[in-house]
mmCIF file of C-alpha atoms in Angstrom:
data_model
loop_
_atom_site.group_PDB
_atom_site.id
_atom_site.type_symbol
_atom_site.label_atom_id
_atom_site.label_comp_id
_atom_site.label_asym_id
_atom_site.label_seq_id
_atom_site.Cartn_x
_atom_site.Cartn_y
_atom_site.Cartn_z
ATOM 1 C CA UNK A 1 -10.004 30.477 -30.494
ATOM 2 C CA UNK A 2 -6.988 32.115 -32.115
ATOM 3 C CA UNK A 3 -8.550 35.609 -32.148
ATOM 4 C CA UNK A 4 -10.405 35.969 -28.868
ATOM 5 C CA UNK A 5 -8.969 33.038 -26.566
ATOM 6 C CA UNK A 6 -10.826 34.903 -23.708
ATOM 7 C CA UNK A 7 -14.635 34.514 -25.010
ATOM 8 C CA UNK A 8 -17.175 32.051 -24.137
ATOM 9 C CA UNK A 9 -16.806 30.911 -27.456
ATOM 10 C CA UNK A 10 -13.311 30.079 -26.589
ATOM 11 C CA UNK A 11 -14.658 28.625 -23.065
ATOM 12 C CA UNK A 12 -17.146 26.681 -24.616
ATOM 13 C CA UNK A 13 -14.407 24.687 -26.937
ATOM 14 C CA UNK A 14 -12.214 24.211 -23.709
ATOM 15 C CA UNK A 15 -14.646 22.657 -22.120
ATOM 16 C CA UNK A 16 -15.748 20.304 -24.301
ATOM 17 C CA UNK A 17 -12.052 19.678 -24.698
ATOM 18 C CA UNK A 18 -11.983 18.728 -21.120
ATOM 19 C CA UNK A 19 -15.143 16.322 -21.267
ATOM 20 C CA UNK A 20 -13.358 14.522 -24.244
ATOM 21 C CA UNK A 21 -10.293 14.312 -22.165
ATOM 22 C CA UNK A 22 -11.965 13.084 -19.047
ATOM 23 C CA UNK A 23 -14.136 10.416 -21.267
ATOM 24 C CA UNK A 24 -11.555 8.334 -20.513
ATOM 25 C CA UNK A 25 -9.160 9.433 -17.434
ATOM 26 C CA UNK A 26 -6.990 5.969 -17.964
ATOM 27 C CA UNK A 27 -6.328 5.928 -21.439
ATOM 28 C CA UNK A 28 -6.982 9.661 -22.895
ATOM 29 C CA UNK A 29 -7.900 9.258 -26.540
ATOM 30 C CA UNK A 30 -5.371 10.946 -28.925
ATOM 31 C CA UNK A 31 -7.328 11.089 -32.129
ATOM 32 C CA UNK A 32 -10.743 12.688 -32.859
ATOM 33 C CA UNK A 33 -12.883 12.561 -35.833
ATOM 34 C CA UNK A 34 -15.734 15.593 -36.212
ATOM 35 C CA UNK A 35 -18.227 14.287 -38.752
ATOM 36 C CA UNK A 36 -21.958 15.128 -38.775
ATOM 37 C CA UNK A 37 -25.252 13.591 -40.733
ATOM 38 C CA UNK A 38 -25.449 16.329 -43.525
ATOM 39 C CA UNK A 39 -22.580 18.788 -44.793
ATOM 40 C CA UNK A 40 -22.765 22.528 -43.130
ATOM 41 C CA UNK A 41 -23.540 21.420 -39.808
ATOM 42 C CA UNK A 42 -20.201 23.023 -38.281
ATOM 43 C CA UNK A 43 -17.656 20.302 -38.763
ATOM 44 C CA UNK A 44 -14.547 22.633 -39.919
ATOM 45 C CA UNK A 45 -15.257 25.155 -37.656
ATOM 46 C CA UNK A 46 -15.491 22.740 -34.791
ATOM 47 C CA UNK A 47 -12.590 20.605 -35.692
ATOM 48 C CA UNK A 48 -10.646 24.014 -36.025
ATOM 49 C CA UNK A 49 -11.266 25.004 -32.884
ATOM 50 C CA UNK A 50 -10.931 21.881 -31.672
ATOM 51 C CA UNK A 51 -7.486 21.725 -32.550
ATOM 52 C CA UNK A 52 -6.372 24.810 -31.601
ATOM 53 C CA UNK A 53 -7.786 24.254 -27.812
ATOM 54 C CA UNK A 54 -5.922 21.171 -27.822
ATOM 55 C CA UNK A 55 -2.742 22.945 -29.328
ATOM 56 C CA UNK A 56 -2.556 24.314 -25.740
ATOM 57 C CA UNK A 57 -2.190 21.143 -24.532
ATOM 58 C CA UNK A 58 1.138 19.716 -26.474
ATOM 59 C CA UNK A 59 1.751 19.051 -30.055
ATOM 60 C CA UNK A 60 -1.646 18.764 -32.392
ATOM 61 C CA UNK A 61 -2.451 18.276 -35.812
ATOM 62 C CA UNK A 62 -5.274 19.650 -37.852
ATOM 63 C CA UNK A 63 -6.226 17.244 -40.771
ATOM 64 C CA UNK A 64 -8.367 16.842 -44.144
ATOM 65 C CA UNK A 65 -9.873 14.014 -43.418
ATOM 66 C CA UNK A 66 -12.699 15.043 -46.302
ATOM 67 C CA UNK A 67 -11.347 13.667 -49.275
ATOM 68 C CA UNK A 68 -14.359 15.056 -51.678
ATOM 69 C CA UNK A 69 -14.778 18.575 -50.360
ATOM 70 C CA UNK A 70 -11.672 19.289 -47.972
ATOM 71 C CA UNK A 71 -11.769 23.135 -46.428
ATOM 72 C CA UNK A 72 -9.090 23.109 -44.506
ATOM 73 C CA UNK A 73 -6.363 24.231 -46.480
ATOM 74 C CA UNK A 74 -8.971 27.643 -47.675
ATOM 75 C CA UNK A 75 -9.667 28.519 -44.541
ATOM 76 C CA UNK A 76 -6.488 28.400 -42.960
ATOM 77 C CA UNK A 77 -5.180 30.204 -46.336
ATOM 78 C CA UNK A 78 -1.652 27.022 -46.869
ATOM 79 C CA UNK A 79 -0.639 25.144 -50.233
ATOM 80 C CA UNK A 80 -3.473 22.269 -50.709
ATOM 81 C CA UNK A 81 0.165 20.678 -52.004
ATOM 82 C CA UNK A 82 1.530 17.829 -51.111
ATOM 83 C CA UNK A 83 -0.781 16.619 -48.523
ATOM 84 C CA UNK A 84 -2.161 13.131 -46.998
ATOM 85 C CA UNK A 85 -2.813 11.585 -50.188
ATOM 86 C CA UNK A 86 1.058 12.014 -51.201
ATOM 87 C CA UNK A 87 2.449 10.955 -47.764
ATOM 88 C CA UNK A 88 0.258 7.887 -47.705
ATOM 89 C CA UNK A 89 1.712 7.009 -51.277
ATOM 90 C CA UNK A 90 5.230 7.400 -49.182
ATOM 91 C CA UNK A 91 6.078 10.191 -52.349
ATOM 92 C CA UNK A 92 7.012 12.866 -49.653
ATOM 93 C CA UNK A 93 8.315 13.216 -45.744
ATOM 94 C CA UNK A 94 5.333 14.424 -43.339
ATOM 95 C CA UNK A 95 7.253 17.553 -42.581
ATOM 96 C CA UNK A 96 6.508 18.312 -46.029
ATOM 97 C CA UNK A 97 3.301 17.853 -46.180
ATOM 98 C CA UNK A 98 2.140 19.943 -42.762
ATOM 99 C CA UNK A 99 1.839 23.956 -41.986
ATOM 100 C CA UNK A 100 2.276 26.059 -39.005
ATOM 101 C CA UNK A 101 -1.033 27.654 -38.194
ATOM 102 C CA UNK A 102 -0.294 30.754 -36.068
ATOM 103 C CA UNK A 103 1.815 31.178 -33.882
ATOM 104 C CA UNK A 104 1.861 28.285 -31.986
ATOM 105 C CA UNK A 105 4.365 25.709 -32.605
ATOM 106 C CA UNK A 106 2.377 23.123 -31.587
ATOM 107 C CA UNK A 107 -0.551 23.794 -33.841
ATOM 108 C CA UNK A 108 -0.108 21.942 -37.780
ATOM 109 C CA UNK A 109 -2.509 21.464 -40.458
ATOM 110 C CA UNK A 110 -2.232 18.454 -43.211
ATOM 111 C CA UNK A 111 -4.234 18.894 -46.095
ATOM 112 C CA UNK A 112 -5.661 16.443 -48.438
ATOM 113 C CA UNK A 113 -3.612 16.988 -51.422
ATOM 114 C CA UNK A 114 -4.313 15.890 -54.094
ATOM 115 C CA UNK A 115 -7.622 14.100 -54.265
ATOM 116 C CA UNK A 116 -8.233 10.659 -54.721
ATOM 117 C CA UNK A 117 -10.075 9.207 -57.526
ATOM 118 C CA UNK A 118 -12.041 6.964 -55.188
ATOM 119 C CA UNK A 119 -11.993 8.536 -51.614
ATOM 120 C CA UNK A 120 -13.156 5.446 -50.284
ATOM 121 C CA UNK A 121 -10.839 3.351 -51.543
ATOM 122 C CA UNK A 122 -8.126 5.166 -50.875
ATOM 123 C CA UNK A 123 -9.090 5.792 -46.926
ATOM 124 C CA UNK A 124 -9.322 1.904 -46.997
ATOM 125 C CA UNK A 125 -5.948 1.384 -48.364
ATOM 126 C CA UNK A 126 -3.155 0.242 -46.217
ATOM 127 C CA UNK A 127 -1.206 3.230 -47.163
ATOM 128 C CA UNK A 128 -3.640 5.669 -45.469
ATOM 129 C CA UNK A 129 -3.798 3.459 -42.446
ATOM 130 C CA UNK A 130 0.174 3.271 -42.058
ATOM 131 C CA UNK A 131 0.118 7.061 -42.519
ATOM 132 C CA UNK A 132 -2.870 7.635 -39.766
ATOM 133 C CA UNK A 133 -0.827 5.382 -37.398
ATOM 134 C CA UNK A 134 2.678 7.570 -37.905
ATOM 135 C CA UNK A 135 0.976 10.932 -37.494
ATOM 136 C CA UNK A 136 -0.589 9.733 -34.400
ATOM 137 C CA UNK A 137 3.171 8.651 -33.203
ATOM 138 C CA UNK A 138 4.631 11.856 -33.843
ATOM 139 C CA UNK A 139 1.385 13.767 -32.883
ATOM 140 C CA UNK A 140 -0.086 13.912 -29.201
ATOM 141 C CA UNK A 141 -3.699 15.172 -30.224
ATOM 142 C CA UNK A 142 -4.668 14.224 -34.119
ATOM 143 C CA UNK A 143 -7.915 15.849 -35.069
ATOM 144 C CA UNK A 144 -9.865 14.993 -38.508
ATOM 145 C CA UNK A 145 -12.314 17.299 -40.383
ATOM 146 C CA UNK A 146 -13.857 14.602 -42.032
ATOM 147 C CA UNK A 147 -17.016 13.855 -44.298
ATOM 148 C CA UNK A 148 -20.658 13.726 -43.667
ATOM 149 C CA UNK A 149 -21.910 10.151 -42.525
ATOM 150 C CA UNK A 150 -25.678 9.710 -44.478
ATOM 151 C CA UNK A 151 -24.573 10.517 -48.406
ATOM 152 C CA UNK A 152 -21.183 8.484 -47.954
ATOM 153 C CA UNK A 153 -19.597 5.596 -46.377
ATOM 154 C CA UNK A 154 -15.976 7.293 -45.818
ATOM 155 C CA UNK A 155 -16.480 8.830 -42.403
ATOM 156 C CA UNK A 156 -17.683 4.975 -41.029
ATOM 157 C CA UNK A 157 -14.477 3.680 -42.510
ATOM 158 C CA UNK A 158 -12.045 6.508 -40.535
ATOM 159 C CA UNK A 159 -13.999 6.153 -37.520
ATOM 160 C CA UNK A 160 -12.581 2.566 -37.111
ATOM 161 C CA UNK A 161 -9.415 4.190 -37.004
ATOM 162 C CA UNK A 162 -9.623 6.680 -34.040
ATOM 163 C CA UNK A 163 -9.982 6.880 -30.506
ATOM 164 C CA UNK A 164 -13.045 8.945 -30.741
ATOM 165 C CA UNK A 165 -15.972 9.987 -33.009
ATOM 166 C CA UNK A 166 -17.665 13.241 -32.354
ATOM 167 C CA UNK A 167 -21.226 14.178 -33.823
ATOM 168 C CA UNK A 168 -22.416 17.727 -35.113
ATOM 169 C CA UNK A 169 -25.761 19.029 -35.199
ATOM 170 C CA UNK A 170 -27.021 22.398 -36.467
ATOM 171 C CA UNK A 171 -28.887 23.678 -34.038
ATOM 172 C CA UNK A 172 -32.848 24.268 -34.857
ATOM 173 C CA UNK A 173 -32.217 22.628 -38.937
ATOM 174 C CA UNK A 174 -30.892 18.944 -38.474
ATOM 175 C CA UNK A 175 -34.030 17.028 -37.597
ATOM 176 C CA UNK A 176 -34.543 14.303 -34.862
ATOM 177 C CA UNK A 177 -34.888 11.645 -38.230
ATOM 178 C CA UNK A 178 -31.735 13.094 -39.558
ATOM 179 C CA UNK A 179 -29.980 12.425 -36.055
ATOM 180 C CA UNK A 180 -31.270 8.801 -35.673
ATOM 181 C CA UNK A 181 -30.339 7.998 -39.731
ATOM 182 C CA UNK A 182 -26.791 9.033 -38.715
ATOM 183 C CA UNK A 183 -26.562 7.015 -35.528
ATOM 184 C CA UNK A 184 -27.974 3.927 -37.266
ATOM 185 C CA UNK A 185 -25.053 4.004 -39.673
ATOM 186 C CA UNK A 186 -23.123 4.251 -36.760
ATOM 187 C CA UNK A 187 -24.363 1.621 -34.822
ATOM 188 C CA UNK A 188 -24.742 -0.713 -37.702
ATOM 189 C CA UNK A 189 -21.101 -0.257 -38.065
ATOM 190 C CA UNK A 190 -20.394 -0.986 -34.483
ATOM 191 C CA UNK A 191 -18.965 2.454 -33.481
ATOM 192 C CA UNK A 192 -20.052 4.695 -30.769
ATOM 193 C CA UNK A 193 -20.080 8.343 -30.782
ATOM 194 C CA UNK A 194 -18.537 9.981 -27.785
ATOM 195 C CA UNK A 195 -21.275 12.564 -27.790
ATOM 196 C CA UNK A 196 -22.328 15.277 -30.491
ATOM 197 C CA UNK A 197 -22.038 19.013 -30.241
ATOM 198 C CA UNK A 198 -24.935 21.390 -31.538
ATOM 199 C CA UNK A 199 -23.301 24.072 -33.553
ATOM 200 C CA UNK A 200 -24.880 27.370 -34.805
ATOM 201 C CA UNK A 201 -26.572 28.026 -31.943
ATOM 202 C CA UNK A 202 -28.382 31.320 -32.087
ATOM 203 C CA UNK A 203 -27.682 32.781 -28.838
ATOM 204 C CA UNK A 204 -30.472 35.439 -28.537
ATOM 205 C CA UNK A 205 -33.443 32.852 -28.771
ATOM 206 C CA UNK A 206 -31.614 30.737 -26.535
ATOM 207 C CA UNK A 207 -31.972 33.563 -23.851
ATOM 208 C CA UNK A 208 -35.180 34.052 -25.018
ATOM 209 C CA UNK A 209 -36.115 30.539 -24.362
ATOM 210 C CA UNK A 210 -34.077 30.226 -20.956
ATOM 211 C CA UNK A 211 -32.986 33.312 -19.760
ATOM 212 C CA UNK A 212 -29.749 35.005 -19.309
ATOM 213 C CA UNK A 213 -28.929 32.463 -16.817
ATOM 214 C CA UNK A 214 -28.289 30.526 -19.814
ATOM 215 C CA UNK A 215 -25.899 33.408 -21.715
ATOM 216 C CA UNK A 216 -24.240 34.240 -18.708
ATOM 217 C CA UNK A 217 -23.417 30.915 -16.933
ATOM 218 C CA UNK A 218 -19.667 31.524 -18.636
ATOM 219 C CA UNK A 219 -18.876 34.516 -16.447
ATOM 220 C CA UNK A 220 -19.673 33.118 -13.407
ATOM 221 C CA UNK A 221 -16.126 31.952 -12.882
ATOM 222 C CA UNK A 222 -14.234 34.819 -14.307
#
């Protein structure tokens, strides 16, 4: 998104940007969490994105919400130090906590900090709740990188705490099973994903398989 705003790459994350928007035209959920059923199914790069499409949009925030293997703060190459763990423990201001990412003023990453001893503890705390609540005030769009659903409980304990919860699936490795384990952890916990997003798609079989009507239904408007 930040280095070719003009591909279908790009076009692809606006869109879904819109459908998440329009999910609700009345009430327009603020806060998003990307998890998926297994690690490496595309979470960071979708939440990433994600954020950056919003960024367009008013003020956003990019956030750790992985508090076992958080990526953010390596990718986008900012001090893992202070973070979420340290606001939510009131130790330091949220302005000291988030980064700039690009040029965009209204793009800002939060990082985890430092890591809890017991994520899920800690994301149950009320300290971490407060602290979700007060970005969200000072934030119009919050998105969460956050953790995998089927090895952990975290991710069903944040998705109680935001407006939506988007699913990832690698395209052509996560199995149907895989898919159904996730949602029955979801359901069991009486939350409903808005929808999922298949990730990694391999382009060139997907023509294969459907033509380049398929590869070049993003042009069609341009």
């Amino acid at each position: 998104m930040l280095e070719n705003p003009r591909s279908v790459f790009a076009e692809n994350i606006n869109h879904l940007r819109t459908r998440i928007l329009f999910a609700n035209v009345d009430r327009p959920p603020k806060t998003f969490l990307i998890t998926s059923a297994n690690p490496a199914e595309g979470k960071t790069t979708l939440a990433s994105n994600l954020a950056v499409s919003f960024s367009q949009l008013g003020r956003t925030l990019l956030m750790e919400a992985d508090f076992r293997k958080p990526r953010i703060a390596r990718m986008v190459k900012i001090d893992k130090h202070p973070g979420m763990t340290g606001f939510a423990a009131r130790e330091v201001a949220l302005t000291d906590c988030t980064s700039q990412w690009g040029d965009s003023e209204n793009l800002h990453v939060l990082p985890c900090g430092i890591l809890p001893p017991n994520p899920l503890v800690f994301l149950s705390s009320d300290g971490f709740k407060r602290a979700l609540k007060e970005i969200a005030n000072q934030y119009e769009y919050l998105v969460l990188d956050g953790p995998p659903l089927l090895a952990i409980s975290d991710a069903l304990v944040i998705a109680h705490l935001v407006d939506v919860v988007i699913l990832t699936i690698k395209a052509e490795e996560t199995t149907i099973r895989t898919e159904k384990q996730a949602l029955r952890r979801l359901n069991s916990a009486r939350i409903t994903p808005l929808g999922a997003v298949l990730t990694q798609v391999d382009v060139s079989r997907m023509t294969s398989h459907y033509g380049d009507a398929y590869y070049h239904y993003d042009y069609r408007y341009t």
